[in-house]
Coordinates of C-alpha atoms in Angstrom, one line a residue:
M37 CA -2.0 64.2 37.1
P38 CA -3.8 67.0 35.5
C39 CA -1.4 66.4 32.6
R40 CA -2.5 62.9 32.3
K41 CA -6.1 63.8 32.1
V42 CA -5.3 66.2 29.0
L43 CA -3.0 63.9 27.3
C44 CA -4.9 60.6 27.3
P45 CA -7.6 61.5 25.1
A46 CA -5.3 63.2 22.7
V47 CA -3.0 60.0 22.5
I48 CA -6.1 57.8 21.9
L49 CA -7.2 60.2 19.1
L50 CA -3.9 60.2 17.6
L51 CA -3.6 56.3 17.6
L52 CA -7.2 56.1 16.0
C53 CA -6.1 58.3 13.2
V54 CA -3.0 56.3 12.2
P55 CA -3.5 53.5 9.8
T56 CA -3.1 50.2 11.7
T57 CA -1.0 48.5 9.1
S58 CA 1.1 46.4 11.6
F59 CA -2.3 45.0 12.9
A60 CA -3.5 44.5 9.4
A61 CA -0.4 42.8 8.4
D62 CA -0.9 40.4 11.5
L63 CA -4.3 39.5 10.3
C64 CA -3.1 38.8 6.8
R65 CA -0.3 36.6 8.3
E66 CA -2.9 34.8 10.5
A67 CA -5.2 34.0 7.5
L68 CA -2.2 32.8 5.6
E69 CA -1.3 30.3 8.5
R70 CA -4.8 28.9 8.4
D71 CA -4.5 28.6 4.5
A72 CA -7.4 31.0 4.2
Y73 CA -6.1 32.5 1.1
D74 CA -9.2 34.3 0.0
E75 CA -9.5 36.0 3.3
A76 CA -5.8 36.9 3.3
L77 CA -6.2 38.3 -0.2
A78 CA -9.1 40.4 0.7
R79 CA -7.5 41.8 3.9
C80 CA -4.2 42.7 2.2
G81 CA -6.0 44.2 -0.7
A82 CA -8.1 46.5 1.6
Q83 CA -5.1 47.6 3.5
L84 CA -3.3 48.3 0.2
E85 CA -6.0 50.9 -0.7
Q86 CA -5.3 53.0 2.2
K87 CA -3.3 56.0 2.0
G88 CA -0.2 57.0 4.0
L89 CA 1.4 53.7 4.1
T90 CA 5.2 53.6 4.5
P91 CA 7.2 52.0 1.8
E92 CA 8.0 49.1 4.3
A93 CA 4.5 48.6 5.3
R94 CA 3.3 48.6 1.6
A95 CA 6.0 46.0 0.8
R96 CA 5.1 43.7 3.5
L97 CA 1.4 43.9 2.6
L98 CA 2.4 43.2 -1.1
S99 CA 4.5 40.2 -0.1
A100 CA 1.6 38.8 2.0
R101 CA -0.8 39.2 -1.0
G102 CA 1.8 37.3 -3.1
R103 CA 1.9 34.6 -0.6
A104 CA -2.0 34.5 -0.8
R105 CA -2.0 34.2 -4.5
Y106 CA 0.9 31.6 -4.4
G107 CA -1.4 29.6 -2.1
Q108 CA -4.2 30.0 -4.7
G109 CA -1.9 28.6 -7.5
A110 CA -1.9 32.2 -9.2
Y111 CA 1.9 32.1 -9.6
A112 CA 2.4 34.7 -12.3
K113 CA 0.2 37.3 -10.2
A114 CA 2.1 36.3 -7.1
I115 CA 5.4 37.1 -8.9
E116 CA 4.3 40.5 -9.7
D117 CA 3.3 41.2 -6.1
F118 CA 6.8 39.9 -5.0
E119 CA 8.5 42.0 -7.5
Q120 CA 6.6 45.2 -6.3
A121 CA 7.5 44.3 -2.7
L122 CA 11.2 43.9 -3.5
A123 CA 11.3 47.2 -5.4
L124 CA 10.2 48.9 -2.2
A125 CA 12.1 46.7 0.3
P126 CA 15.0 44.8 -1.2
D127 CA 15.8 42.9 1.9
L128 CA 12.6 40.8 2.3
P129 CA 13.7 37.1 2.4
V130 CA 10.1 35.8 2.2
A131 CA 9.5 37.6 -1.0
Y132 CA 12.6 36.2 -2.6
N133 CA 11.8 32.8 -1.3
Y134 CA 8.3 32.5 -2.6
R135 CA 9.1 34.2 -5.8
G136 CA 11.7 31.5 -6.4
D137 CA 9.1 28.8 -5.6
C138 CA 6.6 30.3 -8.0
Y139 CA 9.1 29.9 -10.8
R140 CA 9.9 26.4 -9.7
R141 CA 6.1 25.5 -9.8
M142 CA 5.9 27.2 -13.3
G143 CA 8.5 24.7 -14.5
R144 CA 11.6 27.0 -14.1
P145 CA 13.6 25.6 -11.3
E146 CA 16.8 27.0 -12.8
R147 CA 15.3 30.4 -12.3
A148 CA 14.3 29.6 -8.7
L149 CA 17.9 29.1 -7.6
A150 CA 19.0 32.8 -7.4
D151 CA 16.0 33.8 -5.4
H152 CA 16.3 31.1 -2.8
E153 CA 20.1 31.9 -2.6
Q154 CA 19.3 35.6 -2.0
A155 CA 16.6 34.9 0.6
L156 CA 19.3 32.6 2.5
K157 CA 21.9 35.3 2.1
L158 CA 19.4 37.8 3.9
D159 CA 18.5 35.2 6.4
P160 CA 20.7 32.1 6.7
D161 CA 18.5 30.5 9.3
Y162 CA 15.5 30.5 7.1
A163 CA 14.4 27.0 7.2
E164 CA 11.7 27.3 4.7
A165 CA 14.0 28.6 2.0
H166 CA 16.6 25.7 2.7
N167 CA 13.6 23.4 2.2
L168 CA 12.4 25.1 -1.2
Y169 CA 15.9 25.5 -2.3
G170 CA 16.4 21.7 -1.9
I171 CA 13.5 21.0 -4.1
A172 CA 14.7 23.1 -7.0
L173 CA 18.2 21.5 -6.7
G174 CA 16.7 18.2 -6.7
L175 CA 14.8 18.9 -9.9
L176 CA 18.0 20.0 -11.6
G177 CA 19.8 16.6 -10.7
Q178 CA 21.8 18.3 -7.9
D179 CA 20.8 15.5 -5.3
T180 CA 23.8 16.0 -2.9
R181 CA 23.2 19.7 -2.6
A182 CA 19.5 19.2 -2.3
L183 CA 20.0 16.7 0.6
A184 CA 22.3 19.1 2.3
Q185 CA 19.7 21.9 2.1
Y186 CA 16.9 19.6 3.6
T187 CA 19.5 18.6 6.4
E188 CA 20.2 22.2 7.3
A189 CA 16.4 23.0 7.3
I190 CA 16.0 20.1 9.9
R191 CA 19.0 21.5 11.8
I192 CA 17.4 24.9 12.1
R193 CA 13.9 23.6 12.7
P194 CA 13.9 20.1 14.0
G195 CA 10.1 19.9 14.3
Y196 CA 9.7 21.0 10.6
A197 CA 8.1 18.0 8.8
A198 CA 8.4 19.1 5.2
P199 CA 12.2 18.7 4.8
Y200 CA 12.1 15.2 6.5
Y201 CA 9.4 14.3 3.9
N202 CA 11.4 15.7 1.0
R203 CA 14.6 14.2 2.0
G204 CA 13.0 10.8 2.5
M205 CA 11.3 10.9 -0.8
L206 CA 14.5 12.0 -2.6
Q207 CA 16.4 9.1 -1.0
A208 CA 13.7 6.7 -1.9
V209 CA 13.9 7.8 -5.5
R210 CA 17.7 7.2 -5.4
G211 CA 16.9 3.7 -4.0
N212 CA 18.3 4.3 -0.6
E213 CA 15.4 2.9 1.3
A214 CA 17.2 2.4 4.5
L215 CA 17.8 6.3 4.6
A216 CA 14.5 7.2 3.4
L217 CA 12.5 5.1 5.9
P218 CA 13.5 7.0 9.1
D219 CA 12.9 10.3 7.5
L220 CA 9.4 9.4 6.3
A221 CA 8.5 8.0 9.6
R222 CA 9.5 11.2 11.4
A223 CA 7.3 13.2 8.8
A224 CA 4.4 11.1 9.7
E225 CA 5.1 11.5 13.3
L226 CA 5.3 15.3 13.1
Q227 CA 2.1 15.5 11.0
P228 CA -0.3 12.8 12.7
R229 CA -3.2 14.1 10.7
D230 CA -1.7 14.0 7.4
A231 CA -2.7 11.2 5.2
V232 CA 0.0 11.7 2.7
S233 CA 2.8 11.6 5.0
H234 CA 1.4 8.3 6.5
Y235 CA 0.9 6.8 3.0
A236 CA 4.6 7.6 2.1
Y237 CA 5.9 6.0 5.2
S238 CA 3.7 3.0 4.7
M239 CA 5.1 2.5 1.1
S240 CA 8.6 2.7 2.3
L241 CA 7.7 -0.1 4.7
V242 CA 6.3 -2.1 1.8
R243 CA 9.5 -1.6 -0.2
S244 CA 11.4 -2.5 2.8
G245 CA 9.7 -5.8 3.3
R246 CA 8.1 -5.0 6.6
H247 CA 4.5 -6.0 5.6
E248 CA 3.0 -6.3 8.9
E249 CA 4.1 -2.8 9.8
A250 CA 3.0 -1.6 6.5
L251 CA -0.3 -3.0 6.8
A252 CA -0.7 -1.2 10.2
A253 CA 0.5 2.1 8.5
L254 CA -1.9 1.8 5.7
E255 CA -4.8 1.3 8.1
A256 CA -3.7 4.5 9.9
T257 CA -3.7 6.2 6.5
L258 CA -7.2 5.0 5.7
A259 CA -8.4 6.1 9.2
L260 CA -7.4 9.5 8.2
Q261 CA -8.8 9.4 4.8
P262 CA -11.1 6.3 3.9
D263 CA -11.3 7.2 0.2
F264 CA -7.3 7.5 -0.3
T265 CA -7.2 5.5 -3.6
D266 CA -3.3 4.7 -3.8
A267 CA -3.6 3.5 0.0
L268 CA -6.6 1.2 -0.9
L269 CA -4.9 -0.2 -3.8
A270 CA -1.6 -0.7 -1.7
L271 CA -3.7 -2.4 1.1
D272 CA -5.4 -4.6 -1.3
A273 CA -1.9 -5.7 -2.5
E274 CA -0.7 -6.3 1.0
L275 CA -3.7 -8.2 1.9
R276 CA -3.2 -10.5 -1.2
M277 CA 0.5 -11.0 -0.2
T278 CA -0.3 -12.0 3.3
G279 CA -3.2 -14.3 2.3
R280 CA -5.9 -12.1 4.1
R281 CA -7.7 -10.6 1.1
D282 CA -10.7 -13.1 1.0
A283 CA -11.2 -12.7 4.8
A284 CA -11.2 -8.8 4.5
L285 CA -13.6 -8.8 1.5
A286 CA -16.0 -11.3 3.6
E287 CA -15.7 -9.0 6.6
L288 CA -16.7 -5.9 4.5
D289 CA -19.7 -7.8 3.0
E290 CA -20.9 -8.5 6.5
T291 CA -20.3 -4.9 7.7
L292 CA -22.4 -3.6 4.8
R293 CA -25.1 -6.0 5.6
R294 CA -25.3 -4.5 9.0
T295 CA -24.7 -0.9 8.0
P296 CA -25.3 -0.4 4.2
D297 CA -24.3 3.3 4.4
D298 CA -20.8 2.7 6.0
F299 CA -18.9 5.0 3.5
A300 CA -15.4 3.7 4.3
A301 CA -16.6 0.0 3.8
L302 CA -18.2 0.9 0.4
V303 CA -15.2 2.4 -0.9
R304 CA -12.9 -0.3 0.4
R305 CA -14.9 -3.0 -1.1
A306 CA -15.2 -1.2 -4.4
V307 CA -11.3 -1.3 -4.6
L308 CA -11.1 -5.0 -3.6
R309 CA -13.9 -6.0 -6.0
G310 CA -12.3 -4.0 -8.7
R311 CA -9.2 -6.2 -8.6
D312 CA -11.5 -9.0 -9.5
Q313 CA -13.1 -7.2 -12.4
R314 CA -16.4 -7.1 -10.8
L315 CA -17.1 -3.7 -12.5
K316 CA -20.8 -3.2 -12.3
E317 CA -20.7 -4.2 -8.6
V318 CA -17.9 -1.7 -8.0
L319 CA -19.9 1.1 -9.9
A320 CA -22.8 0.3 -7.5
D321 CA -20.7 0.8 -4.5
L322 CA -19.2 3.9 -5.8
D323 CA -22.6 5.4 -6.8
R324 CA -23.9 4.8 -3.2
A325 CA -20.6 6.2 -1.8
H326 CA -21.1 9.4 -3.9
E327 CA -24.7 9.8 -2.6
L328 CA -23.4 9.5 0.9
R329 CA -20.4 12.0 0.4
P330 CA -21.1 13.9 -3.0
K331 CA -17.9 16.0 -2.2
S332 CA -15.6 13.0 -2.0
V333 CA -13.0 13.9 -4.7
R334 CA -11.5 10.4 -4.5
V335 CA -14.9 8.8 -5.3
L336 CA -15.5 11.0 -8.2
V337 CA -11.9 10.1 -9.7
M338 CA -12.4 6.3 -9.0
R339 CA -15.9 6.5 -10.6
S340 CA -14.5 8.6 -13.5
T341 CA -11.8 5.7 -14.3
L342 CA -14.5 3.1 -14.1
R343 CA -17.1 5.0 -16.4
R344 CA -14.2 5.2 -19.0
V345 CA -14.6 1.4 -19.3
L346 CA -18.2 1.2 -19.0
A347 CA -19.9 4.4 -20.2
G348 CA -17.3 6.4 -22.4
K349 CA -14.9 9.2 -21.9
A350 CA -17.5 12.0 -21.7
Q351 CA -18.8 10.9 -18.4
E352 CA -15.2 10.3 -17.2
L353 CA -14.3 13.9 -17.9
E354 CA -17.4 15.1 -16.2
D355 CA -16.4 13.4 -13.0
L356 CA -12.9 14.7 -13.1
D357 CA -14.1 18.2 -13.7
A358 CA -16.4 18.0 -10.6
A359 CA -13.5 16.5 -8.7
L360 CA -11.3 19.3 -9.5
R361 CA -13.9 22.0 -8.7
L362 CA -14.0 20.6 -5.4
K363 CA -10.2 20.2 -5.0
P364 CA -8.2 22.1 -7.7
D365 CA -4.9 20.5 -6.6
D366 CA -5.9 17.0 -6.5
L367 CA -2.9 15.0 -8.0
E368 CA -4.8 11.8 -9.1
A369 CA -7.5 13.8 -10.9
L370 CA -5.1 16.2 -12.4
E371 CA -3.0 13.4 -13.9
L372 CA -6.1 11.5 -15.1
R373 CA -7.6 14.6 -16.8
A374 CA -4.3 15.4 -18.3
V375 CA -4.2 12.0 -19.9
L376 CA -7.7 12.2 -21.2
L377 CA -7.3 15.7 -22.4
W378 CA -4.0 14.5 -24.3
A379 CA -6.0 11.7 -25.9
Q380 CA -8.6 14.3 -27.1
R381 CA -5.4 16.3 -28.4
R382 CA -6.5 19.3 -26.3
Y383 CA -2.7 19.8 -25.6
D384 CA -2.8 23.1 -23.9
A385 CA -5.4 22.1 -21.4
A386 CA -3.4 18.9 -20.7
L387 CA -0.1 20.8 -20.2
A388 CA -1.9 23.0 -17.7
D389 CA -2.9 20.0 -15.7
Y390 CA 0.5 18.6 -15.8
D391 CA 2.1 21.9 -14.7
S392 CA -0.3 21.9 -11.7
F393 CA 0.6 18.3 -10.8
L394 CA 4.3 18.9 -11.0
A395 CA 4.0 22.0 -8.9
K396 CA 2.8 19.8 -6.2
R397 CA 4.9 16.7 -6.8
P398 CA 8.1 17.7 -8.5
F399 CA 10.1 14.4 -8.3
S400 CA 7.7 12.5 -10.8
P401 CA 9.6 11.2 -13.8
D402 CA 6.6 9.9 -15.6
Q403 CA 4.6 13.3 -15.4
L404 CA 8.0 15.2 -16.4
A405 CA 8.4 13.0 -19.6
D406 CA 4.8 13.5 -20.6
R407 CA 4.9 17.1 -19.9
G408 CA 8.0 17.4 -22.1
Y409 CA 6.3 15.7 -24.9
L410 CA 3.4 18.1 -24.7
K411 CA 5.7 21.0 -24.6
W412 CA 7.4 19.6 -27.7
V413 CA 4.2 19.3 -29.5
R414 CA 3.6 23.0 -28.6
G415 CA 6.9 23.9 -30.1
Q416 CA 8.5 24.7 -26.8
V417 CA 11.8 22.9 -27.6
D418 CA 14.3 23.8 -24.9
P419 CA 11.6 23.4 -22.1
A420 CA 10.7 20.1 -23.6
L421 CA 14.3 18.9 -23.4
S422 CA 14.7 20.3 -20.0
D423 CA 11.8 18.2 -18.7
Y424 CA 13.2 15.0 -20.4
A425 CA 16.6 15.7 -18.7
A426 CA 14.8 16.2 -15.3
A427 CA 13.0 12.8 -15.7
L428 CA 16.1 10.9 -16.7
R429 CA 18.1 12.4 -13.8
L430 CA 15.5 11.0 -11.5
K431 CA 15.3 7.6 -13.3
P432 CA 18.1 7.1 -15.9
N433 CA 16.4 4.1 -17.8
H434 CA 13.0 5.9 -18.0
A435 CA 11.8 4.5 -21.3
A436 CA 9.3 7.2 -22.2
A437 CA 11.7 10.0 -21.3
L438 CA 14.3 8.2 -23.5
R439 CA 11.8 7.7 -26.4
Y440 CA 10.5 11.4 -26.2
R441 CA 14.0 12.8 -26.2
G442 CA 15.0 10.4 -29.0
L443 CA 12.2 11.5 -31.2
A444 CA 13.1 15.3 -30.4
R445 CA 16.6 14.7 -31.3
L446 CA 15.8 12.9 -34.7
E447 CA 13.5 15.9 -35.8
L448 CA 16.2 18.4 -34.7
G449 CA 18.6 16.4 -37.0
R450 CA 20.7 15.1 -34.2
Y451 CA 20.4 11.6 -35.5
A452 CA 23.2 9.9 -33.5
E453 CA 21.9 11.1 -30.2
G454 CA 18.5 10.3 -31.3
R455 CA 19.3 6.8 -32.3
A456 CA 21.2 6.3 -29.0
D457 CA 18.2 7.3 -27.0
L458 CA 15.9 5.2 -28.8
E459 CA 18.3 2.1 -28.6
L460 CA 18.4 2.8 -24.8
A461 CA 14.5 3.0 -24.7
L462 CA 14.3 -0.4 -26.4
K463 CA 16.8 -2.0 -24.0
T464 CA 14.6 -0.8 -21.2
R465 CA 11.4 -1.8 -22.9
P466 CA 11.9 -4.1 -26.0
D467 CA 8.3 -3.7 -27.1
D468 CA 8.1 0.0 -27.1
L469 CA 5.9 0.6 -30.1
I470 CA 6.8 4.2 -30.9
S471 CA 10.5 3.5 -30.5
L472 CA 10.3 0.7 -32.9
R473 CA 8.5 2.8 -35.3
Y474 CA 11.0 5.7 -35.2
M475 CA 13.9 3.4 -35.5
G476 CA 12.4 1.8 -38.6
L477 CA 11.9 5.3 -40.0
L478 CA 15.4 6.3 -39.1
H479 CA 17.1 3.4 -41.2
S480 CA 14.6 3.7 -44.0
A481 CA 13.9 7.4 -44.6
C482 CA 16.7 9.4 -42.9
P483 CA 17.9 12.5 -45.0
D484 CA 21.4 11.6 -43.9
A485 CA 22.4 8.5 -46.0
R486 CA 24.9 7.3 -43.2
Y487 CA 21.9 5.9 -41.2
L488 CA 20.1 4.3 -44.2
D489 CA 20.0 0.5 -43.6
G490 CA 17.1 -1.5 -45.3
P491 CA 17.5 -4.7 -43.3
K492 CA 17.7 -3.0 -39.9
A493 CA 14.7 -0.8 -40.9
L494 CA 12.7 -3.9 -41.9
E495 CA 13.6 -5.8 -38.6
Y496 CA 12.2 -2.8 -36.5
A497 CA 9.1 -2.4 -38.8
N498 CA 8.3 -6.2 -38.5
R499 CA 8.7 -5.9 -34.6
A500 CA 6.2 -3.0 -34.6
I501 CA 3.8 -4.8 -36.7
A502 CA 3.9 -7.7 -34.4
Q503 CA 2.9 -5.2 -31.7
K504 CA 0.2 -3.4 -33.6
R505 CA -0.8 -3.6 -37.3
D506 CA -2.2 -0.3 -37.8
E507 CA -1.8 2.6 -40.1
A508 CA 1.3 3.9 -38.5
S509 CA 3.1 0.6 -38.3
L510 CA 2.2 -0.4 -41.8
D511 CA 3.5 3.1 -43.1
V512 CA 6.9 2.4 -41.5
L513 CA 6.9 -1.1 -42.9
A514 CA 6.2 0.2 -46.3
A515 CA 9.1 2.6 -45.9
A516 CA 11.4 -0.2 -44.9
L517 CA 10.3 -2.5 -47.8
A518 CA 10.9 0.3 -50.3
R519 CA 14.4 0.9 -48.7
C520 CA 15.0 -2.7 -49.5
G521 CA 13.8 -2.3 -53.1
R522 CA 10.7 -4.2 -52.6
F523 CA 8.4 -1.6 -54.0
A524 CA 5.4 -3.8 -54.9
E525 CA 5.3 -5.0 -51.4
A526 CA 5.8 -1.3 -50.1
A527 CA 3.0 -0.1 -52.2
A528 CA 0.7 -3.0 -50.9
A529 CA 1.5 -2.1 -47.3
Q530 CA 0.9 1.6 -48.0
E531 CA -2.4 0.8 -49.5
E532 CA -3.4 -1.0 -46.4
S533 CA -2.3 1.9 -44.3
L534 CA -4.3 4.3 -46.3
A535 CA -7.4 2.0 -46.1
L536 CA -7.2 2.1 -42.3
R537 CA -6.7 5.8 -42.3
R538 CA -9.8 6.5 -44.4
K539 CA -11.8 3.9 -42.5
A540 CA -11.1 6.0 -39.4
G541 CA -13.4 8.8 -40.5
P542 CA -12.9 12.5 -41.0
G543 CA -9.8 14.3 -39.7
G544 CA -6.1 13.9 -40.3
E545 CA -6.3 15.2 -43.9
S546 CA -2.7 16.4 -43.8
W547 CA -1.5 13.0 -42.6
T548 CA -3.7 11.2 -45.4
R549 CA -2.0 13.4 -48.0
H550 CA 1.4 12.5 -46.8
L551 CA 0.5 8.7 -47.0
E552 CA -0.9 9.1 -50.5
Q553 CA 2.2 10.9 -51.7
R554 CA 4.5 8.1 -50.3
L555 CA 2.2 5.5 -52.1
K556 CA 2.8 7.4 -55.2
A557 CA 6.5 7.2 -54.8
Y558 CA 6.6 3.5 -54.1
R559 CA 4.6 3.0 -57.3
A560 CA 7.2 4.8 -59.2
G561 CA 10.0 2.7 -57.7
Q562 CA 11.2 5.4 -55.3
P563 CA 11.9 5.1 -51.5
Y564 CA 10.7 7.7 -49.1
V565 CA 13.1 10.2 -47.7
I566 CA 12.1 12.6 -44.9
N567 CA 12.5 16.3 -46.3
G568 CA 11.5 18.4 -43.4
G569 CA 8.7 18.5 -40.8
R570 CA 7.7 15.8 -38.5
A571 CA 7.5 12.3 -39.9
R572 CA 4.7 11.3 -37.5
P573 CA 4.8 7.5 -37.4
G574 CA 1.7 7.3 -35.1
A575 CA -0.4 10.2 -33.9
R576 CA 0.6 9.9 -30.2
P577 CA 3.0 8.1 -28.0
E578 CA 1.2 5.3 -26.1
G579 CA 1.5 4.6 -22.4
Q580 CA 3.6 5.7 -19.6
A581 CA 6.9 4.5 -18.4

């Protein structure tokens, strides 16, 4: 007993002097589980400043800080933390797993594979690693292996919602709705408060023709998130299909007469009215909804789209910037802002928004195709071709991906492959303006004489002119006429193209000089031949697939 009286204070003093790294790591993990990334980052950083940490303790704190940075979207910094952690402790599966997903979110799924495989070698029952490995495999077109990874994650953790959702979405993309529906139903069941899961389930019901159940699922989605734009649009379509839309709109009018500040009713009525082109009334509803909930990202996004029609692009960008300050990873706002930035030729900023979008929703062929084109514009040739290939694995007849890849192959001198892509794009979408222009240019001005064909060039040029008689289509028409030996007509078409270019005002001086040089050639009785650089029949591809 006397010994106990002496030892207890000593033991307590000793414990107080030892850095409590285990306790600190637990606090970091607890903050990460709450998605409190700023708090986790601060806790981990403070502990890493302490002296006397063992290599293992430092590695675990670095890994936790990496996860916090990953949660914030700072993927490059997160990779640095994971690499430092693995240098100290090479057997940390969590560091490999999250480093791999950082690479995937940065558009490098092929680099992610090795990290996920190493994580699973260290811990074969790591369900999260199976799930993230599946996402990377799916992006690389290895659907069968991806589905197997999701299935293994579910076997290990039957209550883990993410692999059900991912497996269901991949099956839906593959057209296997009968297999997608039960997985998406299970994901919604496991995440009863997650509006996205409920929405995915409701859309699977729509595609399966189960409209009454779809209406109920959409109502459940909107009960969780009244301003969920895609769900509101889907609800409008289902109400129309079942003949209930007019009654629903009348009920909303009555609700708002009784309670004018009902946020959910205002947003829902705005969407229903929008389909009737009652735009000023829609804007009034959205303005009032914004007053009631100024931090509603969805309302800001909807209002930005409407302002583009009614008040100009500057205000649209203002609303989208505000929406993304409130919620930096909002997918709809990211996509809309990327499109607007693209239209303003702010390519690097648009590319950053597409990167953020695809980090959250990797199986998106439209956005993969658009990001690929932006990478091409920035001179990132191989990454651009990789994005086109990923889009086409998800949707083999994707017109925009075929078109963009066709343009890239033509400019790389791979004329047969480029022509094949553009022909497939036009088979999918016969009125695709950019594909028509480039096919006209290929057959009228290709440096390889094997592809020159005046009548074919003229056919494509006339189809482009029927779509849009602008400077770019007229330029292609002029080249086609010149290839047919009709130089006076070619010069007249080129003069009209130049007049439209000059009427557009300042800017595009280099393009104007090219048009003038071609006009000079036609007046001299010479056809135009591409002699290097980009032919540029049109400033920017139009529309999405």
